[in-house]
Amino acid sequence: MQILLILDGVQAKESAGYCAMYDICGARSDGKVLNCPYNIPAVKPNDLLSSKIQSLCPTITGNVCCTETQFDTLRSQVQQAIPFIVGCPACLRNFLNLFCELTCSPDQSLFINVTSTTKIKNNVTVDGIQYYITDAFGAGMYESCKDVKFGSSNSRALEFLGAGAKNFKEWFAFIGQKAGDNLPGSPYGIKFLPTPPVSSGMKPMNVSTYSCSDDSLGCSCGDCPSTAACSSKSAIPTQKKHSCSIRIGSLEAKCVDFILAILYIVLVSLFLGGGLLHRIKGKKKSSQMRPLPEAVNSQKPDTIQSQMLQNTPQRNSAQLSTVQGYMADFYRKYGIWVARHPTLVLCLSVFVVLLLCVGLIRFKVETRPDKLWVGPGSKAAEEKRFFDTHLAPFYRIEQLIIATVPNTPHEKVPEILTDDNMKLLFDIQKKVDGLRANHYGSMVSLTDICMKPLGEDCATQSVLQYFKMKSENYDEFGGVDHVKYCFEHFTSTESCLSAFKGPLDPTTALGGFSGNSYSEASAFIVTYPVDNAVDNKGNKTEKAVAWEKAFIQLAKDELLPMVKAKKLTLSFSSESSIEEELKRESTADIITIAISYLVMFAYISLALGDAPRLNSFYITSKVLLGLSGVLLVMLSVLGSVGFFSAIGMKSTLIIMEVIPFLVLAVGVDNMCILVHAVKRQEQELPLERRISNALMEVGPSITLASLAEILAFAVGAFIKMPAVRVFSMFAALAVLLDFLLQVTAFVALIVFDFQRTESKRVDCFPCIKTSKSSDSSDRGHRKAGLLTRYMKEVHAPILNHWAVKILVIAFFFGLAMAGIALSTRIEPGLEQQIVLPQDSYLQGYFNDLASYLRIGPPLYFVLKNYNYSSESRQTNQLCSINKCDSNSLLNEITKASLTPELSYIAKPAASWLDDFLVWLSPEAFGCCRKFTNGTFCPPDDQPPCCSPDQVSCGLSEVCKDCTTCFRHADLSSDRPSTIQFKEKLPWFLNALPSADCAKGGHGAYSSSVDLQGYENGIIQASSFRTYHTPLNKQVDYVNSMRAAQEFSEKVSRSLKMEIYPYSVFYMFFEQYLDIWKTALINLSIAIAAVFVVCLIITCSFWSSAIILLVISMIIIDLLGVMAVFHIQLNALSVVNLVMSVGIAVEFCVHITHAFSISIGDRNQRMKEALGGMGASVFSGITLTKLVGVIVLSFSRSEVFVVYYFKMYLALVLLGFLHGLVFLPVFLSMFGPAPRHVEGERQDHRPADSSQP
């Protein structure tokens, strides 16, 4: 070829057919070649070069302005970019045209102006040019490429090729930068300009651009959302469920609140109207019919006299139901037998329960979260198992968060990126690298257990990766400035790639920034991914746990002081931290619980005894009886745990902490009611008769309450959640054993205690007998206590007033309506900070996680049984590159990521399938290559093509004969055949990514495809990875899981494939998807069980319905209290709500039973019921629970304060108000009519009772 040289001082010729640069005249120190500034006519290439140029640059024909060496340089440089954009042909063509015209266009001098030169070895070389190019071409190129994705990093290709440019001018500015030594980019500066000077005679380059929606070179919907076919089908991935609301002026109310308010007003209006009308009619009727007071007054003494003669309490003179009659008859005979054989009863009953306690030798506690909260039929657990066995278990996470602190509360948070802080981070890393943990004599380091995508270096997520994790590189690379440079070039610059050869997204290593302003970050987030194993294979898990414990200790002892010295904060966590802290939590409140029991015991001892009198308190007190009762309660709990331990069921921390308190609270009621019933009997009667009459009086109601409680707990056995199911079973048996011990052993103990009192023996020291005689008032009719007199003479008359009744009914129904409205505001979930001890190091970690993290947990869409054969359409139904279906899985994920506030999907998915198809493509000529013998040939910058010690790699002798795996003619519509797919997939998954081919699948996709049995055309399992948006609250986790599941179900139906979402937290949050359904079903069954028991025993539908109403109101109000105190709905609160049904029975059954067996009109019967049972309900039920609950407020654990103190306190207060205020009023207005006594029955019972 004849080359014409430009002499210095000669005017450059700028016209068609002339070059501005030609050939190579030198190279920089880093090996990058530089063009010659030769202004010569375009040269005709030989046929081989012409065909080469045509294959890459079809717009250039005829003469050219490049030599074969120049073209090879162009080809090798664009080769690095092609894999990023080859999936979108329009973008690829526009991008190639930009550089083809720059390098080889025969009209180069029309739009290229050499502005500066430099001498290298006496040769003049190009150092800077002006490239005139129309805005139309720039805009067209940018529009075609702006949405193209790069799969393996879940990001746009422009993040790699244009530093995230927002328009074509920013992209051109990035491309035109003169690259520093050993950095990718142009060896000379390029200034892109839209129009040349008019006098120059130059014209801007304006080759036609292709739209990404072009018919021939169109891109997929994922890479080109503006395509008509895509935008027409684009739909919001998940419809956000807006709650219905009504606006009245400036006031906006939820529909449910508005409806309930209207309903309440209507009901209260009807009630008030009906009440006034009834009162007016009642006054008219009373004025017409005057009762005869003599008849009334003469009846009562006879009744009382007959009662005294028959030795039967007055309230039993009403006819009992059939079942209650049989129960009363049984308790009458049984009471006499127990009173005569107390020792036998006590020994037998205690022996049976002690026999059950033998099972405690097999006692075990379940602490594994997956066994506590995930049911055996859990869909999420099954999906996790499939993911772990077919792909790979999700890695374990060890994390450090180092953050700055503002000097004043209103000051802006300082940036974390300073030289001092970076050096501190290196010091911390050195400590972590040097950490060794002892695992059965062998020393375990981070390198032994960490995740290594490419098999060499740990995949630590830290900004130190921009320095290859080496402190000696810090100053050499440029310190903080290099970090900031890498924020924009982390995917495209070799020096910014991590030590494990992958790009490090700043989002994963920094926190506390907004948008992409990484330099403003206020926190370093250092994550150490550690390999996980299914079923602790190869002791991997045990080694990891050993290292994690040492890691936490290191953070506490050494790292924390280092960070505090720099006036920074440090929070930290390991994979095993939560389980370890929960174990510590289980012992944190033993003292608090013990004090609670002691306080209840002290109160019981006082409540069971008589009013203290100085001269006889040591005889009339019931300390020994109270202590014996508490021991019986403990025995029932141990018997329950022993029985279930014997049959192989493990206990839980909830059982150990809650059931003793629960059974004590329930058992104390029965103890107080039994003792008070005995004390109410006539003192002239023999002890066995008093015991018999007391059991006749309260035995049916105690049985009714206990059976209702047992059934209320037993229904929990049908809950799938193991922790709740096991709790319910343990609690039901414990309450049953407690009831049986109360009516056997405790009644026997009452006999012994009353014998001790009558023998004038000292309480607690029964061997000591006093000679003092008791007061004369001790014999005969015992004077009613102060509380009993208050209930009968003050409380009942106040409630009997008609105005008070109306106010009470209106208030309590209003409370119920408010409870319903508030319950809609309860959120599902269980904040982790509440479960952990308040002094746990994880408290600060979770707070920092919510404050600083800017990316959510990884989300995988798992595909089962992918048919990749040529006959199947599934490949195009999945992929998102050119010629893929517009509604394919990956295109739908991309659409969903455009509305992250609805879908909770932050980014498009990393697709092994897209990258595999691109890797196979003939356009990506540096990727899928083969030697002449048909074996895999790696890219030119990898061994054996390039030795590791070479600074730069070119065409080597070893790989010079490598060819692309396929030509276009070998593929069918750019898709491989079944055999081609099967043969090349392992190549792809083993191919290392590098500059010459960034699409290699090793590392990024090593665990994304299950190759077991794939030879038959079916891939059993594969996954596509993306990320959730940052999830800061429990409701975010629940909603994100629900959104992902709804999305997967929709796509599965559309594509007729089996696709499900998986994230590491799904297994534990699955329970919250239908926690409301679980709660409502179990509450309904529990309340229905109580109703059925009441109906069977009382044979009164109306009495049972009233009990049902009161219990329902208590539960509804408790739900309202949960909303007010922001108590979430979870396993703990569901257990508490089911338990509340059982405890609520206590507050209403005894009063209702006393009312039903009393005589007189409703007001009189209400007064009798309050006088007889009101004091027992207040002192034996309300106060006993209250004193025990209040102690729980001093707990060190917030879970006790929130779920036990607040909920129990609310339950006790609501139960007290409903049982002793609302229920008496409701009974006095709407209670069941009394059953009148038949003379034959009344004459018969006392006669029987006199028999021995």
mmCIF file of N, CA, C and O in Angstrom, residues 257-329:
data_model
loop_
_atom_site.group_PDB
_atom_site.id
_atom_site.type_symbol
_atom_site.label_atom_id
_atom_site.label_comp_id
_atom_site.label_asym_id
_atom_site.label_seq_id
_atom_site.Cartn_x
_atom_site.Cartn_y
_atom_site.Cartn_z
ATOM 1 N N ASP A 257 -64.905 2.074 60.083
ATOM 2 C CA ASP A 257 -65.152 2.965 61.226
ATOM 3 C C ASP A 257 -66.486 3.688 61.071
ATOM 4 O O ASP A 257 -67.266 3.807 62.023
ATOM 5 N N PHE A 258 -66.740 4.156 59.853
ATOM 6 C CA PHE A 258 -67.970 4.902 59.583
ATOM 7 C C PHE A 258 -69.187 4.005 59.765
ATOM 8 O O PHE A 258 -70.175 4.397 60.419
ATOM 9 N N ILE A 259 -69.111 2.776 59.231
ATOM 10 C CA ILE A 259 -70.245 1.848 59.338
ATOM 11 C C ILE A 259 -70.509 1.479 60.793
ATOM 12 O O ILE A 259 -71.658 1.447 61.251
ATOM 13 N N LEU A 260 -69.434 1.225 61.540
ATOM 14 C CA LEU A 260 -69.591 0.863 62.957
ATOM 15 C C LEU A 260 -70.165 2.022 63.764
ATOM 16 O O LEU A 260 -70.975 1.811 64.673
ATOM 17 N N ALA A 261 -69.748 3.243 63.442
ATOM 18 C CA ALA A 261 -70.285 4.424 64.145
ATOM 19 C C ALA A 261 -71.783 4.563 63.896
ATOM 20 O O ALA A 261 -72.567 4.801 64.831
ATOM 21 N N ILE A 262 -72.200 4.396 62.626
ATOM 22 C CA ILE A 262 -73.623 4.475 62.292
ATOM 23 C C ILE A 262 -74.390 3.361 62.996
ATOM 24 O O ILE A 262 -75.461 3.583 63.596
ATOM 25 N N LEU A 263 -73.848 2.141 62.960
ATOM 26 C CA LEU A 263 -74.488 1.001 63.609
ATOM 27 C C LEU A 263 -74.635 1.228 65.107
ATOM 28 O O LEU A 263 -75.684 0.927 65.693
ATOM 29 N N TYR A 264 -73.587 1.773 65.719
ATOM 30 C CA TYR A 264 -73.624 2.036 67.162
ATOM 31 C C TYR A 264 -74.709 3.062 67.507
ATOM 32 O O TYR A 264 -75.484 2.882 68.454
ATOM 33 N N ILE A 265 -74.761 4.121 66.714
ATOM 34 C CA ILE A 265 -75.773 5.166 66.960
ATOM 35 C C ILE A 265 -77.179 4.590 66.829
ATOM 36 O O ILE A 265 -78.066 4.848 67.660
ATOM 37 N N VAL A 266 -77.397 3.760 65.808
ATOM 38 C CA VAL A 266 -78.722 3.151 65.610
ATOM 39 C C VAL A 266 -79.069 2.232 66.779
ATOM 40 O O VAL A 266 -80.168 2.309 67.341
ATOM 41 N N LEU A 267 -78.113 1.365 67.175
ATOM 42 C CA LEU A 267 -78.382 0.417 68.262
ATOM 43 C C LEU A 267 -78.646 1.130 69.586
ATOM 44 O O LEU A 267 -79.566 0.774 70.328
ATOM 45 N N VAL A 268 -77.815 2.132 69.894
ATOM 46 C CA VAL A 268 -78.012 2.875 71.156
ATOM 47 C C VAL A 268 -79.349 3.606 71.138
ATOM 48 O O VAL A 268 -80.068 3.646 72.151
ATOM 49 N N SER A 269 -79.700 4.176 69.983
ATOM 50 C CA SER A 269 -80.988 4.885 69.872
ATOM 51 C C SER A 269 -82.146 3.920 70.101
ATOM 52 O O SER A 269 -83.093 4.224 70.840
ATOM 53 N N LEU A 270 -82.092 2.744 69.470
ATOM 54 C CA LEU A 270 -83.145 1.748 69.663
ATOM 55 C C LEU A 270 -83.200 1.281 71.110
ATOM 56 O O LEU A 270 -84.282 1.113 71.690
ATOM 57 N N PHE A 271 -82.005 1.078 71.707
ATOM 58 C CA PHE A 271 -81.955 0.618 73.092
ATOM 59 C C PHE A 271 -82.539 1.661 74.037
ATOM 60 O O PHE A 271 -83.330 1.349 74.927
ATOM 61 N N LEU A 272 -82.140 2.927 73.852
ATOM 62 C CA LEU A 272 -82.662 4.002 74.704
ATOM 63 C C LEU A 272 -84.168 4.147 74.535
ATOM 64 O O LEU A 272 -84.916 4.286 75.505
ATOM 65 N N GLY A 273 -84.612 4.104 73.274
ATOM 66 C CA GLY A 273 -86.055 4.230 73.021
ATOM 67 C C GLY A 273 -86.824 3.095 73.652
ATOM 68 O O GLY A 273 -87.856 3.305 74.321
ATOM 69 N N GLY A 274 -86.305 1.853 73.478
ATOM 70 C CA GLY A 274 -86.978 0.697 74.061
ATOM 71 C C GLY A 274 -86.960 0.744 75.576
ATOM 72 O O GLY A 274 -87.945 0.394 76.232
ATOM 73 N N GLY A 275 -85.835 1.198 76.162
ATOM 74 C CA GLY A 275 -85.734 1.290 77.619
ATOM 75 C C GLY A 275 -86.709 2.291 78.205
ATOM 76 O O GLY A 275 -87.366 2.020 79.220
ATOM 77 N N LEU A 276 -86.809 3.460 77.587
ATOM 78 C CA LEU A 276 -87.748 4.487 78.073
ATOM 79 C C LEU A 276 -89.191 4.002 77.959
ATOM 80 O O LEU A 276 -89.999 4.199 78.866
ATOM 81 N N LEU A 277 -89.514 3.364 76.816
ATOM 82 C CA LEU A 277 -90.871 2.852 76.616
ATOM 83 C C LEU A 277 -91.205 1.796 77.654
ATOM 84 O O LEU A 277 -92.300 1.797 78.245
ATOM 85 N N HIS A 278 -90.256 0.916 77.928
ATOM 86 C CA HIS A 278 -90.475 -0.128 78.924
ATOM 87 C C HIS A 278 -90.664 0.471 80.314
ATOM 88 O O HIS A 278 -91.501 0.001 81.094
ATOM 89 N N ARG A 279 -89.873 1.517 80.611
ATOM 90 C CA ARG A 279 -89.987 2.147 81.938
ATOM 91 C C ARG A 279 -91.337 2.836 82.112
ATOM 92 O O ARG A 279 -91.946 2.760 83.174
ATOM 93 N N ILE A 280 -91.819 3.504 81.059
ATOM 94 C CA ILE A 280 -93.122 4.186 81.139
ATOM 95 C C ILE A 280 -94.234 3.175 81.359
ATOM 96 O O ILE A 280 -95.109 3.351 82.207
ATOM 97 N N LYS A 281 -94.156 2.048 80.582
ATOM 98 C CA LYS A 281 -95.169 1.000 80.749
ATOM 99 C C LYS A 281 -95.095 0.381 82.138
ATOM 100 O O LYS A 281 -96.110 0.063 82.756
ATOM 101 N N GLY A 282 -93.853 0.220 82.642
ATOM 102 C CA GLY A 282 -93.681 -0.379 83.967
ATOM 103 C C GLY A 282 -94.292 0.482 85.059
ATOM 104 O O GLY A 282 -94.885 -0.023 86.008
ATOM 105 N N LYS A 283 -94.147 1.801 84.941
ATOM 106 C CA LYS A 283 -94.719 2.711 85.953
ATOM 107 C C LYS A 283 -96.241 2.649 85.944
ATOM 108 O O LYS A 283 -96.889 2.643 86.988
ATOM 109 N N LYS A 284 -96.826 2.597 84.728
ATOM 110 C CA LYS A 284 -98.286 2.514 84.626
ATOM 111 C C LYS A 284 -98.795 1.224 85.243
ATOM 112 O O LYS A 284 -99.775 1.188 85.969
ATOM 113 N N LYS A 285 -98.063 0.138 84.964
ATOM 114 C CA LYS A 285 -98.482 -1.170 85.471
ATOM 115 C C LYS A 285 -98.372 -1.234 86.992
ATOM 116 O O LYS A 285 -99.226 -1.769 87.675
ATOM 117 N N SER A 286 -97.294 -0.636 87.546
ATOM 118 C CA SER A 286 -97.092 -0.680 89.006
ATOM 119 C C SER A 286 -98.122 0.168 89.737
ATOM 120 O O SER A 286 -98.478 -0.115 90.872
ATOM 121 N N SER A 287 -98.589 1.233 89.073
ATOM 122 C CA SER A 287 -99.600 2.075 89.719
ATOM 123 C C SER A 287 -100.967 1.383 89.725
ATOM 124 O O SER A 287 -101.802 1.645 90.580
ATOM 125 N N GLN A 288 -101.190 0.473 88.765
ATOM 126 C CA GLN A 288 -102.471 -0.229 88.711
ATOM 127 C C GLN A 288 -102.461 -1.462 89.618
ATOM 128 O O GLN A 288 -103.469 -1.846 90.171
ATOM 129 N N MET A 289 -101.351 -2.101 89.778
ATOM 130 C CA MET A 289 -101.256 -3.336 90.566
ATOM 131 C C MET A 289 -100.270 -3.145 91.693
ATOM 132 O O MET A 289 -99.076 -3.130 91.471
ATOM 133 N N ARG A 290 -100.762 -2.956 92.925
ATOM 134 C CA ARG A 290 -99.891 -2.794 94.077
ATOM 135 C C ARG A 290 -99.640 -4.155 94.718
ATOM 136 O O ARG A 290 -100.568 -4.852 95.064
ATOM 137 N N PRO A 291 -98.430 -4.548 94.922
ATOM 138 C CA PRO A 291 -98.149 -5.852 95.544
ATOM 139 C C PRO A 291 -98.443 -5.828 97.025
ATOM 140 O O PRO A 291 -98.442 -4.775 97.663
ATOM 141 N N LEU A 292 -98.711 -6.990 97.590
ATOM 142 C CA LEU A 292 -98.946 -7.111 99.018
ATOM 143 C C LEU A 292 -97.630 -7.353 99.718
ATOM 144 O O LEU A 292 -97.050 -8.424 99.613
ATOM 145 N N PRO A 293 -97.112 -6.343 100.438
ATOM 146 C CA PRO A 293 -95.805 -6.508 101.067
ATOM 147 C C PRO A 293 -95.787 -7.629 102.085
ATOM 148 O O PRO A 293 -94.781 -8.273 102.296
ATOM 149 N N GLU A 294 -96.952 -7.857 102.741
ATOM 150 C CA GLU A 294 -96.949 -8.896 103.756
ATOM 151 C C GLU A 294 -96.664 -10.265 103.143
ATOM 152 O O GLU A 294 -95.960 -11.087 103.709
ATOM 153 N N ALA A 295 -97.301 -10.450 101.982
ATOM 154 C CA ALA A 295 -97.119 -11.758 101.344
ATOM 155 C C ALA A 295 -95.675 -11.961 100.938
ATOM 156 O O ALA A 295 -95.111 -13.037 101.089
ATOM 157 N N VAL A 296 -95.098 -10.878 100.439
ATOM 158 C CA VAL A 296 -93.703 -10.981 100.015
ATOM 159 C C VAL A 296 -92.803 -11.224 101.206
ATOM 160 O O VAL A 296 -91.938 -12.076 101.198
ATOM 161 N N ASN A 297 -93.070 -10.425 102.293
ATOM 162 C CA ASN A 297 -92.192 -10.532 103.455
ATOM 163 C C ASN A 297 -92.378 -11.836 104.202
ATOM 164 O O ASN A 297 -91.466 -12.309 104.854
ATOM 165 N N SER A 298 -93.582 -12.368 104.121
ATOM 166 C CA SER A 298 -93.814 -13.602 104.867
ATOM 167 C C SER A 298 -93.236 -14.814 104.155
ATOM 168 O O SER A 298 -93.048 -15.847 104.756
ATOM 169 N N GLN A 299 -92.978 -14.615 102.803
ATOM 170 C CA GLN A 299 -92.475 -15.772 102.062
ATOM 171 C C GLN A 299 -91.009 -16.020 102.334
ATOM 172 O O GLN A 299 -90.580 -17.137 102.485
ATOM 173 N N LYS A 300 -90.258 -14.941 102.443
ATOM 174 C CA LYS A 300 -88.807 -15.084 102.533
ATOM 175 C C LYS A 300 -88.337 -15.789 103.795
ATOM 176 O O LYS A 300 -87.526 -16.697 103.731
ATOM 177 N N PRO A 301 -88.880 -15.393 104.990
ATOM 178 C CA PRO A 301 -88.435 -16.112 106.191
ATOM 179 C C PRO A 301 -88.720 -17.603 106.134
ATOM 180 O O PRO A 301 -87.928 -18.408 106.594
ATOM 181 N N ASP A 302 -89.853 -17.950 105.516
ATOM 182 C CA ASP A 302 -90.146 -19.377 105.425
ATOM 183 C C ASP A 302 -89.106 -20.092 104.577
ATOM 184 O O ASP A 302 -88.672 -21.195 104.922
ATOM 185 N N THR A 303 -88.778 -19.408 103.499
ATOM 186 C CA THR A 303 -87.785 -20.022 102.615
ATOM 187 C C THR A 303 -86.456 -20.180 103.330
ATOM 188 O O THR A 303 -85.817 -21.231 103.291
ATOM 189 N N ILE A 304 -86.041 -19.093 104.015
ATOM 190 C CA ILE A 304 -84.769 -19.134 104.732
ATOM 191 C C ILE A 304 -84.814 -20.190 105.831
ATOM 192 O O ILE A 304 -83.868 -20.953 106.032
ATOM 193 N N GLN A 305 -85.978 -20.215 106.559
ATOM 194 C CA GLN A 305 -86.092 -21.193 107.631
ATOM 195 C C GLN A 305 -85.997 -22.611 107.093
ATOM 196 O O GLN A 305 -85.322 -23.472 107.668
ATOM 197 N N SER A 306 -86.727 -22.843 105.964
ATOM 198 C CA SER A 306 -86.683 -24.194 105.405
ATOM 199 C C SER A 306 -85.275 -24.553 104.957
ATOM 200 O O SER A 306 -84.848 -25.702 105.104
ATOM 201 N N GLN A 307 -84.560 -23.552 104.434
ATOM 202 C CA GLN A 307 -83.178 -23.797 104.024
ATOM 203 C C GLN A 307 -82.317 -24.190 105.215
ATOM 204 O O GLN A 307 -81.503 -25.109 105.129
ATOM 205 N N MET A 308 -82.495 -23.468 106.316
ATOM 206 C CA MET A 308 -81.671 -23.764 107.502
ATOM 207 C C MET A 308 -81.999 -25.145 108.056
ATOM 208 O O MET A 308 -81.104 -25.870 108.490
ATOM 209 N N LEU A 309 -83.298 -25.475 108.015
ATOM 210 C CA LEU A 309 -83.669 -26.788 108.525
ATOM 211 C C LEU A 309 -83.131 -27.902 107.651
ATOM 212 O O LEU A 309 -82.796 -28.986 108.127
ATOM 213 N N GLN A 310 -83.076 -27.603 106.315
ATOM 214 C CA GLN A 310 -82.633 -28.635 105.387
ATOM 215 C C GLN A 310 -81.109 -28.635 105.191
ATOM 216 O O GLN A 310 -80.590 -29.451 104.461
ATOM 217 N N ASN A 311 -80.467 -27.686 105.910
ATOM 218 C CA ASN A 311 -79.002 -27.586 105.812
ATOM 219 C C ASN A 311 -78.539 -27.395 104.359
ATOM 220 O O ASN A 311 -77.546 -27.956 103.939
ATOM 221 N N THR A 312 -79.316 -26.637 103.559
ATOM 222 C CA THR A 312 -78.983 -26.411 102.153
ATOM 223 C C THR A 312 -78.997 -24.924 101.871
ATOM 224 O O THR A 312 -79.923 -24.243 102.275
ATOM 225 N N PRO A 313 -78.028 -24.372 101.210
ATOM 226 C CA PRO A 313 -78.003 -22.939 100.936
ATOM 227 C C PRO A 313 -79.224 -22.519 100.144
ATOM 228 O O PRO A 313 -79.748 -23.250 99.306
ATOM 229 N N GLN A 314 -79.639 -21.257 100.363
ATOM 230 C CA GLN A 314 -80.861 -20.748 99.758
ATOM 231 C C GLN A 314 -80.784 -20.741 98.235
ATOM 232 O O GLN A 314 -81.734 -21.068 97.571
ATOM 233 N N ARG A 315 -79.624 -20.344 97.694
ATOM 234 C CA ARG A 315 -79.545 -20.179 96.246
ATOM 235 C C ARG A 315 -79.752 -21.504 95.515
ATOM 236 O O ARG A 315 -80.050 -21.535 94.351
ATOM 237 N N ASN A 316 -79.593 -22.633 96.220
ATOM 238 C CA ASN A 316 -79.804 -23.914 95.573
ATOM 239 C C ASN A 316 -81.274 -24.305 95.536
ATOM 240 O O ASN A 316 -81.621 -25.392 95.125
ATOM 241 N N SER A 317 -82.161 -23.409 96.021
ATOM 242 C CA SER A 317 -83.567 -23.754 96.044
ATOM 243 C C SER A 317 -84.195 -23.628 94.674
ATOM 244 O O SER A 317 -85.306 -24.035 94.481
ATOM 245 N N ALA A 318 -83.471 -23.025 93.687
ATOM 246 C CA ALA A 318 -83.976 -23.008 92.319
ATOM 247 C C ALA A 318 -83.648 -24.343 91.662
ATOM 248 O O ALA A 318 -82.671 -24.997 92.009
ATOM 249 N N GLN A 319 -84.499 -24.709 90.717
ATOM 250 C CA GLN A 319 -84.296 -25.995 90.058
ATOM 251 C C GLN A 319 -83.075 -25.931 89.140
ATOM 252 O O GLN A 319 -82.922 -25.007 88.362
ATOM 253 N N LEU A 320 -82.179 -26.905 89.264
ATOM 254 C CA LEU A 320 -80.997 -26.975 88.406
ATOM 255 C C LEU A 320 -81.349 -27.699 87.113
ATOM 256 O O LEU A 320 -82.341 -28.418 87.038
ATOM 257 N N SER A 321 -80.486 -27.524 86.108
ATOM 258 C CA SER A 321 -80.663 -28.291 84.872
ATOM 259 C C SER A 321 -80.379 -29.752 85.168
ATOM 260 O O SER A 321 -79.821 -30.100 86.213
ATOM 261 N N THR A 322 -80.772 -30.613 84.245
ATOM 262 C CA THR A 322 -80.598 -32.056 84.454
ATOM 263 C C THR A 322 -79.131 -32.396 84.707
ATOM 264 O O THR A 322 -78.790 -33.109 85.662
ATOM 265 N N VAL A 323 -78.243 -31.855 83.823
ATOM 266 C CA VAL A 323 -76.821 -32.157 83.965
ATOM 267 C C VAL A 323 -76.283 -31.575 85.264
ATOM 268 O O VAL A 323 -75.539 -32.237 85.994
ATOM 269 N N GLN A 324 -76.663 -30.318 85.561
ATOM 270 C CA GLN A 324 -76.207 -29.705 86.802
ATOM 271 C C GLN A 324 -76.731 -30.467 88.019
ATOM 272 O O GLN A 324 -76.051 -30.588 89.041
ATOM 273 N N GLY A 325 -77.970 -30.977 87.909
ATOM 274 C CA GLY A 325 -78.540 -31.757 89.011
ATOM 275 C C GLY A 325 -77.721 -33.002 89.288
ATOM 276 O O GLY A 325 -77.393 -33.297 90.436
ATOM 277 N N TYR A 326 -77.395 -33.714 88.220
ATOM 278 C CA TYR A 326 -76.562 -34.918 88.392
ATOM 279 C C TYR A 326 -75.184 -34.549 88.938
ATOM 280 O O TYR A 326 -74.624 -35.251 89.778
ATOM 281 N N MET A 327 -74.607 -33.413 88.423
ATOM 282 C CA MET A 327 -73.294 -33.004 88.905
ATOM 283 C C MET A 327 -73.350 -32.618 90.376
ATOM 284 O O MET A 327 -72.478 -32.985 91.171
ATOM 285 N N ALA A 328 -74.406 -31.871 90.754
ATOM 286 C CA ALA A 328 -74.545 -31.461 92.156
ATOM 287 C C ALA A 328 -74.709 -32.677 93.052
ATOM 288 O O ALA A 328 -74.139 -32.746 94.153
ATOM 289 N N ASP A 329 -75.491 -33.638 92.573
ATOM 290 C CA ASP A 329 -75.699 -34.852 93.355
ATOM 291 C C ASP A 329 -74.390 -35.620 93.517
ATOM 292 O O ASP A 329 -74.072 -36.123 94.607
#
